[in-house]
Short mmCIF file of C-alpha atoms and ligand atoms in Angstrom, two decimals:
data_model
loop_
_atom_site.label_atom_id
_atom_site.label_comp_id
_atom_site.label_asym_id
_atom_site.label_seq_id
_atom_site.Cartn_x
_atom_site.Cartn_y
_atom_site.Cartn_z
CA MET A 1 -31.39 -59.53 12.76
CA ARG A 2 -34.26 -59.56 10.30
CA LEU A 3 -34.88 -55.88 11.03
CA LEU A 4 -31.23 -55.06 10.35
CA ILE A 5 -31.37 -56.91 7.04
CA LYS A 6 -34.39 -54.78 6.19
CA ILE A 7 -33.01 -51.37 7.14
CA ARG A 8 -29.37 -51.89 6.02
CA PRO A 9 -30.07 -51.17 2.34
CA LEU A 10 -31.96 -48.07 3.46
CA LEU A 11 -29.01 -46.86 5.52
CA VAL A 12 -26.55 -47.52 2.69
CA HIS A 13 -28.85 -45.69 0.33
CA ARG A 14 -29.05 -42.72 2.71
CA VAL A 15 -25.27 -42.58 3.08
CA ARG A 16 -24.89 -42.74 -0.70
CA VAL A 17 -27.41 -39.95 -1.19
CA GLU A 18 -25.68 -37.80 1.42
CA HIS A 19 -22.28 -38.55 -0.07
CA THR A 20 -23.48 -37.64 -3.57
CA ALA A 21 -25.10 -34.49 -2.21
CA LEU A 22 -21.85 -33.52 -0.49
CA SER A 23 -19.69 -34.08 -3.53
CA CYS A 24 -22.21 -32.19 -5.68
CA TYR A 25 -22.01 -29.36 -3.13
CA ALA A 26 -18.20 -29.48 -3.31
CA ASP A 27 -18.30 -29.39 -7.13
CA TRP A 28 -20.78 -26.57 -7.01
CA CYS A 29 -18.57 -24.61 -4.58
CA LYS A 30 -15.57 -25.22 -6.80
CA LYS A 31 -17.52 -24.07 -9.84
CA LEU A 32 -18.57 -20.93 -8.04
CA ASN A 33 -15.02 -20.57 -6.74
CA ILE A 34 -16.18 -20.33 -3.14
CA MET A 35 -14.32 -23.20 -1.49
CA VAL A 36 -10.83 -22.62 -0.16
CA ASP A 37 -8.26 -25.29 -1.11
CA ALA A 38 -7.07 -27.71 1.57
CA ALA A 39 -3.45 -26.70 0.84
CA VAL A 40 -4.29 -23.02 1.33
CA LEU A 41 -6.09 -23.80 4.59
CA ALA A 42 -3.09 -25.80 5.83
CA LYS A 43 -0.74 -22.87 5.06
CA LEU A 44 -3.11 -20.50 6.82
CA GLU A 45 -3.30 -22.65 9.96
CA ASP A 46 0.47 -23.09 10.07
CA GLY A 47 1.18 -19.40 9.42
CA PHE A 48 -1.38 -18.29 11.98
CA ALA A 49 0.07 -20.57 14.68
CA LYS A 50 3.60 -19.25 14.02
CA LEU A 51 2.47 -15.63 14.03
CA ALA A 52 0.50 -16.11 17.24
CA ALA A 53 3.59 -17.58 18.93
CA SER A 54 5.88 -14.80 17.65
CA ASP A 55 6.72 -11.42 19.19
CA SER A 56 5.68 -9.62 15.97
CA LYS A 57 4.60 -6.00 16.48
CA SER A 58 2.62 -5.94 13.22
CA LEU A 59 -0.96 -4.74 13.07
CA LEU A 60 -1.74 -8.11 11.50
CA LYS A 61 -0.72 -9.91 14.68
CA LYS A 62 -2.64 -7.38 16.79
CA TYR A 63 -5.94 -7.78 14.97
CA LEU A 64 -5.91 -11.35 13.61
CA THR A 65 -7.52 -12.94 16.64
CA LYS A 66 -8.51 -16.60 16.57
CA GLU A 67 -12.12 -15.54 16.15
CA VAL A 68 -11.39 -13.27 13.16
CA PHE A 69 -9.12 -15.94 11.65
CA ASP A 70 -11.77 -18.66 11.91
CA ASN A 71 -14.39 -16.35 10.51
CA LEU A 72 -12.31 -15.40 7.44
CA LYS A 73 -10.23 -18.45 6.59
CA ASN A 74 -12.87 -20.02 4.35
CA LYS A 75 -13.79 -16.85 2.47
CA LYS A 76 -12.93 -15.87 -1.09
CA THR A 77 -13.47 -12.70 -3.11
CA PRO A 78 -16.16 -13.23 -5.75
CA THR A 79 -14.35 -12.08 -8.90
CA PHE A 80 -10.74 -13.15 -8.39
CA GLY A 81 -11.17 -15.87 -5.76
CA SER A 82 -8.57 -14.25 -3.48
CA THR A 83 -8.27 -15.88 -0.06
CA LEU A 84 -7.21 -14.78 3.41
CA LEU A 85 -3.79 -16.20 2.55
CA ASP A 86 -3.46 -13.71 -0.32
CA VAL A 87 -4.28 -10.95 2.17
CA ILE A 88 -1.93 -11.92 5.00
CA GLN A 89 0.91 -13.91 3.42
CA SER A 90 3.33 -10.96 3.53
CA GLY A 91 2.85 -10.52 7.26
CA LEU A 92 3.04 -14.28 7.87
CA ALA A 93 6.39 -14.45 6.06
CA ASN A 94 7.71 -11.20 7.56
CA HIS A 95 7.00 -10.91 11.26
CA ASP A 96 8.82 -7.54 11.23
CA SER A 97 6.12 -5.99 8.99
CA GLY A 98 4.63 -2.74 10.22
CA VAL A 99 1.21 -3.78 9.01
CA GLY A 100 1.50 -7.09 7.15
CA ILE A 101 -1.61 -7.14 4.94
CA TYR A 102 -2.47 -6.17 1.38
CA ALA A 103 -5.68 -6.27 -0.65
CA PRO A 104 -5.11 -8.61 -3.62
CA ASP A 105 -8.16 -7.08 -5.27
CA ALA A 106 -10.59 -4.30 -4.35
CA GLU A 107 -13.30 -6.74 -3.15
CA ALA A 108 -10.92 -7.98 -0.45
CA TYR A 109 -11.58 -4.75 1.51
CA THR A 110 -15.22 -5.88 1.88
CA VAL A 111 -14.90 -9.67 2.11
CA PHE A 112 -12.09 -9.45 4.71
CA ALA A 113 -13.44 -6.30 6.39
CA ASP A 114 -13.24 -7.93 9.86
CA LEU A 115 -9.47 -7.70 9.53
CA PHE A 116 -9.05 -4.63 7.31
CA ASP A 117 -11.38 -2.34 9.28
CA PRO A 118 -9.61 -2.46 12.66
CA ILE A 119 -6.19 -2.18 10.98
CA ILE A 120 -7.38 0.83 8.97
CA GLU A 121 -8.80 2.41 12.13
CA ASP A 122 -5.55 1.87 14.04
CA TYR A 123 -3.20 3.04 11.27
CA HIS A 124 -5.21 6.06 10.14
CA GLY A 125 -5.78 7.48 13.60
CA GLY A 126 -9.36 6.46 14.24
CA PHE A 127 -11.01 6.08 10.81
CA LYS A 128 -13.95 3.90 11.86
CA LYS A 129 -15.80 1.34 9.77
CA THR A 130 -18.80 3.67 9.81
CA ASP A 131 -16.71 6.66 8.63
CA LYS A 132 -16.60 7.97 5.08
CA HIS A 133 -13.46 9.44 3.56
CA PRO A 134 -13.97 13.10 2.46
CA ALA A 135 -13.93 14.18 -1.17
CA LYS A 136 -10.61 15.07 -2.77
CA ASP A 137 -9.52 18.58 -1.82
CA PHE A 138 -6.05 19.98 -2.42
CA GLY A 139 -7.07 23.23 -0.71
CA ASP A 140 -5.14 26.41 -1.33
CA VAL A 141 -1.95 25.04 -2.85
CA ASN A 142 -0.19 28.36 -2.34
CA SER A 143 -0.63 28.32 1.40
CA PHE A 144 2.50 26.33 2.29
CA GLY A 145 5.84 28.06 2.57
CA ASN A 146 9.40 26.87 2.97
CA LEU A 147 9.83 24.63 6.02
CA ASP A 148 13.45 25.59 6.47
CA PRO A 149 14.32 28.85 4.67
CA ASN A 150 17.90 28.89 6.03
CA ASN A 151 18.63 25.33 4.91
CA GLU A 152 19.66 24.22 8.37
CA PHE A 153 17.69 20.99 8.80
CA VAL A 154 15.72 19.90 5.74
CA ILE A 155 17.68 18.27 2.95
CA SER A 156 14.82 17.55 0.58
CA THR A 157 11.04 17.51 0.38
CA ARG A 158 8.78 15.02 -1.40
CA VAL A 159 5.02 14.55 -1.75
CA ARG A 160 3.62 11.44 -3.39
CA CYS A 161 0.25 9.88 -3.98
CA GLY A 162 -0.83 6.51 -5.30
CA ARG A 163 -3.43 5.66 -7.92
CA SER A 164 -4.94 2.43 -9.26
CA MET A 165 -6.13 2.29 -12.84
CA GLU A 166 -9.82 1.50 -13.23
CA GLY A 167 -10.47 -1.94 -14.69
CA TYR A 168 -7.33 -3.61 -13.32
CA PRO A 169 -6.91 -5.58 -10.08
CA PHE A 170 -3.92 -5.14 -7.77
CA ASN A 171 -0.53 -6.83 -8.24
CA PRO A 172 -1.28 -10.44 -7.17
CA CYS A 173 -4.13 -10.76 -9.68
CA LEU A 174 -2.49 -9.08 -12.70
CA SER A 175 -1.37 -11.10 -15.71
CA GLU A 176 1.88 -10.32 -17.52
CA ALA A 177 -0.13 -9.11 -20.51
CA GLN A 178 -2.00 -6.66 -18.24
CA TYR A 179 1.28 -5.38 -16.77
CA LYS A 180 2.55 -4.65 -20.28
CA GLU A 181 -0.73 -3.09 -21.38
CA MET A 182 -0.74 -0.81 -18.32
CA GLU A 183 2.86 0.23 -18.87
CA GLU A 184 2.01 1.14 -22.45
CA LYS A 185 -1.02 3.18 -21.31
CA VAL A 186 0.99 4.99 -18.64
CA SER A 187 3.90 5.77 -20.91
CA SER A 188 1.74 7.05 -23.78
CA THR A 189 -0.50 9.07 -21.47
CA LEU A 190 2.42 10.76 -19.73
CA SER A 191 4.10 11.57 -23.02
CA GLY A 192 1.32 14.13 -23.52
CA LEU A 193 2.33 16.21 -20.48
CA GLU A 194 3.75 19.68 -21.04
CA GLY A 195 5.80 22.38 -19.28
CA GLU A 196 7.55 21.36 -16.06
CA LEU A 197 5.82 17.95 -16.25
CA LYS A 198 7.30 17.15 -19.65
CA GLY A 199 9.56 14.12 -19.48
CA LYS A 200 10.26 10.60 -20.65
CA PHE A 201 9.25 7.08 -19.64
CA TYR A 202 12.08 4.65 -18.84
CA PRO A 203 11.02 0.98 -18.68
CA LEU A 204 12.83 -1.20 -16.17
CA THR A 205 13.07 -3.89 -18.82
CA GLY A 206 16.36 -3.25 -20.55
CA MET A 207 17.50 -0.52 -18.15
CA GLU A 208 21.23 -0.77 -17.40
CA LYS A 209 21.85 -2.00 -13.85
CA SER A 210 24.17 0.94 -13.10
CA VAL A 211 21.52 3.45 -14.23
CA GLN A 212 18.85 1.70 -12.16
CA GLN A 213 21.11 1.64 -9.08
CA GLN A 214 21.97 5.34 -9.46
CA LEU A 215 18.26 6.22 -9.64
CA ILE A 216 17.64 4.17 -6.48
CA ASP A 217 20.63 5.70 -4.65
CA ASP A 218 19.43 9.19 -5.55
CA HIS A 219 15.98 8.35 -4.07
CA PHE A 220 14.17 8.65 -7.41
CA LEU A 221 13.36 5.00 -8.10
CA PHE A 222 11.79 2.21 -6.05
CA LYS A 223 14.13 -0.44 -4.71
CA GLU A 224 14.27 -3.95 -6.14
CA GLY A 225 13.57 -7.20 -4.32
CA ASP A 226 11.43 -5.80 -1.48
CA ARG A 227 10.76 -8.96 0.57
CA PHE A 228 7.45 -7.58 1.90
CA LEU A 229 6.10 -7.07 -1.62
CA GLN A 230 7.60 -10.33 -2.88
CA ALA A 231 5.84 -12.30 -0.16
CA ALA A 232 2.61 -10.50 -1.04
CA ASN A 233 2.93 -11.92 -4.57
CA ALA A 234 3.39 -8.41 -5.91
CA CYS A 235 6.61 -8.89 -7.91
CA ARG A 236 5.58 -11.50 -10.46
CA TYR A 237 6.93 -11.05 -14.02
CA TRP A 238 9.41 -8.44 -12.73
CA PRO A 239 10.62 -6.26 -14.49
CA SER A 240 7.79 -6.58 -17.04
CA GLY A 241 5.44 -3.62 -16.94
CA ARG A 242 7.53 -1.70 -14.40
CA GLY A 243 9.14 1.63 -15.12
CA ILE A 244 9.65 5.26 -14.20
CA TYR A 245 8.73 8.51 -15.91
CA HIS A 246 10.51 11.71 -14.98
CA ASN A 247 11.13 15.24 -16.17
CA ASP A 248 14.67 16.41 -16.94
CA ASN A 249 15.53 17.70 -13.49
CA LYS A 250 13.75 14.81 -11.74
CA THR A 251 11.38 16.99 -9.74
CA PHE A 252 8.32 15.24 -11.16
CA LEU A 253 8.29 11.44 -11.35
CA VAL A 254 5.79 8.64 -11.83
CA TRP A 255 6.47 5.03 -10.80
CA CYS A 256 4.65 2.40 -12.81
CA ASN A 257 3.56 -0.90 -11.25
CA GLU A 258 5.69 -1.11 -8.15
CA GLU A 259 3.43 -1.40 -5.06
CA ASP A 260 0.65 0.57 -6.74
CA HIS A 261 -0.21 0.92 -10.41
CA LEU A 262 0.95 4.53 -10.23
CA ARG A 263 2.89 6.54 -7.72
CA ILE A 264 2.86 10.21 -8.66
CA ILE A 265 5.76 12.08 -7.05
CA SER A 266 6.96 15.66 -6.74
CA MET A 267 10.28 16.28 -5.00
CA GLN A 268 13.19 18.67 -4.82
CA MET A 269 16.15 19.65 -2.67
CA GLY A 270 15.48 21.98 0.29
CA GLY A 271 12.32 22.66 2.26
CA ASP A 272 10.04 24.45 -0.20
CA LEU A 273 6.92 22.38 0.46
CA GLY A 274 4.75 25.01 -1.28
CA GLU A 275 6.54 24.49 -4.59
CA VAL A 276 6.58 20.69 -4.25
CA PHE A 277 2.86 20.47 -3.41
CA ARG A 278 1.83 22.89 -6.16
CA ARG A 279 3.70 20.74 -8.72
CA LEU A 280 2.10 17.54 -7.39
CA THR A 281 -1.46 18.89 -7.57
CA ASN A 282 -0.87 20.21 -11.07
CA ALA A 283 0.44 16.78 -12.15
CA VAL A 284 -2.41 14.82 -10.51
CA ASN A 285 -5.03 17.10 -12.08
CA GLU A 286 -3.44 16.69 -15.53
CA ILE A 287 -3.13 12.89 -15.23
CA GLU A 288 -6.68 12.51 -13.88
CA LYS A 289 -8.00 14.27 -17.00
CA ARG A 290 -6.47 11.44 -19.04
CA VAL A 291 -6.75 8.23 -16.94
CA PRO A 292 -9.75 6.97 -14.91
CA PHE A 293 -8.72 5.83 -11.41
CA SER A 294 -10.40 3.43 -8.93
CA HIS A 295 -12.20 5.28 -6.16
CA ASP A 296 -14.52 4.06 -3.44
CA ASP A 297 -17.20 6.16 -1.76
CA ARG A 298 -16.10 5.15 1.73
CA LEU A 299 -12.39 4.36 1.34
CA GLY A 300 -11.37 7.12 -1.10
CA PHE A 301 -8.70 6.26 -3.70
CA LEU A 302 -8.09 2.51 -3.70
CA THR A 303 -4.59 1.17 -3.19
CA PHE A 304 -2.93 -2.24 -2.72
CA CYS A 305 -1.92 -1.52 0.89
CA PRO A 306 -4.52 -0.31 3.41
CA THR A 307 -2.01 2.25 4.76
CA ASN A 308 -2.29 4.19 1.53
CA LEU A 309 -6.07 4.41 1.08
CA GLY A 310 -7.98 7.68 1.14
CA THR A 311 -5.82 10.59 0.06
CA THR A 312 -2.87 8.23 -0.60
CA ILE A 313 -0.69 11.23 0.28
CA ARG A 314 2.69 10.81 1.91
CA ALA A 315 4.40 14.19 2.36
CA SER A 316 7.92 13.78 3.68
CA VAL A 317 11.14 15.57 4.39
CA HIS A 318 14.63 14.19 4.56
CA ILE A 319 15.80 15.92 7.68
CA LYS A 320 18.71 16.05 10.13
CA LEU A 321 17.71 16.62 13.74
CA PRO A 322 20.91 15.53 15.55
CA LYS A 323 19.85 16.47 19.07
CA LEU A 324 16.38 14.97 18.92
CA ALA A 325 17.61 11.91 17.03
CA ALA A 326 20.33 11.17 19.60
CA ASN A 327 17.58 9.04 21.10
CA LEU A 328 15.60 7.40 18.28
CA ALA A 329 12.83 6.23 20.59
CA LYS A 330 12.42 9.84 21.76
CA LEU A 331 12.35 11.14 18.17
CA GLU A 332 9.68 8.59 17.30
CA GLU A 333 7.67 9.46 20.39
CA VAL A 334 7.74 13.21 19.69
CA ALA A 335 6.99 12.64 15.99
CA GLY A 336 4.06 10.41 16.97
CA LYS A 337 2.52 13.28 18.93
CA TYR A 338 2.19 15.18 15.66
CA ASN A 339 0.89 12.11 13.76
CA LEU A 340 4.22 11.81 11.98
CA GLN A 341 6.07 8.62 11.02
CA VAL A 342 9.85 8.22 11.05
CA ARG A 343 11.54 6.12 8.35
CA GLY A 344 15.17 5.52 7.36
CA THR A 345 17.00 7.36 4.58
CA ARG A 346 16.09 4.86 1.87
CA GLY A 347 12.45 4.72 2.87
CA GLU A 348 10.28 2.13 4.56
CA HIS A 349 12.13 -0.71 6.35
CA THR A 350 15.54 1.01 6.10
CA GLU A 351 17.91 2.61 8.58
CA ALA A 352 19.01 6.24 8.78
CA GLU A 353 22.28 6.98 6.99
CA GLY A 354 24.40 9.95 8.06
CA GLY A 355 21.76 11.05 10.55
CA ILE A 356 19.16 11.63 7.81
CA TYR A 357 15.60 10.61 8.62
CA ASP A 358 12.53 10.50 6.40
CA ILE A 359 9.65 12.02 8.38
CA SER A 360 6.14 12.14 6.94
CA ASN A 361 2.44 12.35 7.75
CA LYS A 362 1.28 8.93 8.91
CA ARG A 363 -2.46 8.93 8.32
CA ARG A 364 -3.97 9.35 4.89
CA MET A 365 -7.67 8.63 5.52
CA GLY A 366 -10.44 10.66 7.06
CA LEU A 367 -8.83 13.97 6.13
CA THR A 368 -8.35 15.89 2.89
CA GLU A 369 -5.18 16.01 0.78
CA TYR A 370 -4.57 19.53 2.05
CA GLN A 371 -4.97 18.48 5.67
CA ALA A 372 -2.63 15.49 5.22
CA VAL A 373 0.12 17.76 3.90
CA LYS A 374 -0.61 20.36 6.57
CA GLU A 375 -0.18 17.67 9.21
CA MET A 376 3.38 17.15 7.97
CA TYR A 377 4.00 20.92 7.66
CA ASP A 378 2.83 21.68 11.20
CA GLY A 379 4.58 18.68 12.74
CA ILE A 380 7.95 19.35 11.09
CA THR A 381 7.72 23.02 12.08
CA GLU A 382 7.30 21.87 15.69
CA LEU A 383 10.14 19.32 15.50
CA ILE A 384 12.48 22.03 14.17
CA LYS A 385 11.41 24.33 17.03
CA ILE A 386 12.16 21.57 19.56
CA GLU A 387 15.54 20.82 17.97
CA LYS A 388 16.47 24.51 18.11
CA SER A 389 15.48 24.72 21.77
CA MET A 390 17.66 21.77 22.84
P1 ADP B 401 6.87 5.66 -0.65
O1 ADP B 401 6.90 5.68 -2.12
O2 ADP B 401 5.78 4.91 -0.06
O3 ADP B 401 6.93 7.01 -0.12
P2 ADP B 401 9.46 4.60 0.43
O4 ADP B 401 9.39 4.85 1.90
O5 ADP B 401 9.93 3.27 -0.02
O6 ADP B 401 8.08 4.74 -0.29
O7 ADP B 401 10.38 5.71 -0.20
C1 ADP B 401 10.65 5.70 -1.57
C2 ADP B 401 11.87 6.52 -1.92
O8 ADP B 401 11.59 7.88 -1.72
C3 ADP B 401 13.10 6.19 -1.08
O9 ADP B 401 14.24 6.16 -1.88
C4 ADP B 401 13.17 7.36 -0.13
O10 ADP B 401 14.48 7.63 0.28
C5 ADP B 401 12.67 8.47 -1.02
N1 ADP B 401 12.20 9.63 -0.28
C6 ADP B 401 11.14 9.71 0.55
N2 ADP B 401 11.02 10.94 1.07
C7 ADP B 401 12.03 11.67 0.54
C8 ADP B 401 12.45 13.02 0.66
N3 ADP B 401 11.79 13.89 1.42
N4 ADP B 401 13.53 13.41 -0.04
C9 ADP B 401 14.20 12.54 -0.84
N5 ADP B 401 13.85 11.27 -1.00
C10 ADP B 401 12.78 10.83 -0.32
N1 IOM B 402 2.96 -0.19 2.46
C1 IOM B 402 3.67 -1.34 2.82
N2 IOM B 402 4.83 -1.46 2.00
N3 IOM B 402 3.93 -1.54 4.26
C2 IOM B 402 3.02 -0.92 5.17
C3 IOM B 402 4.50 -2.84 4.54
C4 IOM B 402 4.46 -3.29 6.01
O1 IOM B 402 3.47 -3.88 6.39
O2 IOM B 402 5.46 -3.04 6.73
#
């Protein structure tokens, strides 16, 4: 009893010291922005449990094992304090995502590498965490011809790439003022373009709904209210800072602040991939002279979604292949053999209308811009051959 009386104050003192040390540690973590909020952790645990119990086919579900989840759930990016929730919330809310993750800021690719790396490797056909993306190379832009000289199958051809402006984070970390500043920079920079690239910038703010809808229906403008982007926190302040630049005949277009800061697009009716690619490379070269873009030694050009890293190139055709497409699973299987991806007529997450499919190169990393476009060229040439032989 006497002994207890003696050591009790010591014990209380020790507990107090430990308690103070812990709360100092917590304050210190908060100050350094390295502790993840309890509310965020609760959302993560709940979302993870639901995803694990779902039949989602997303790459997020495939690679977010319990071990990876536990290893990443308490991490934050140093500059913006982005958490695992910021990375995976789109895929948690949308179990039908193809991939389901986005990088809220460039540091997320490193901090959450245990999740990004295997997804990147899977999506981009084997780009390993030890691999380095090659330097930009458009190759001989005159080497592609017309995919469908008799206009039998290909309705239109499009090549796009994405770019992020140096000095700005991705969508979830941008302020409204930054959105507006970027829009101003994009619009004034593009107003200096000449020749076939000469055009005008049309902000989404103030655009008549009927004009906007027509641009969407004609496949020139991004759609509105994309639930995958909304859940990724990528549509804040909409339509502030969003807009589209295009030349008169809408063969050269630039999207501002949709999924990426910039999407640079060349497109036209028919199958003349040579002409479309030549216009795109000319445009990219001109814009790169005027705007510095974020680039990483290993990952290539940096984008919000890991599917677009590297070359960022998606070369697509709108094509009718009625015999092959009679069985969609078969079309997808054959396309997959040529590293091609099949989408619906209005792009990602849409269905085919009138038998028109959007078929494009799937991987964008670990190969050059030229090779990415060639992958589409060679694959579509084969698909047309197969269709003709059926
Ligand atoms: P991304 O910009 O990543 O290529 P989407 O799949 O959302 O995104 O497609 C954007 C728009 O581009 C959609 O309206 C789609 O129909 C259109 N599009 C894609 N490829 C072609 C093409 N070859 N011809 C005409 N429109 C196309
Ligand atoms: N690029 C992006 N919109 N996408 C891959 C979304 C998804 O995960 O399905």
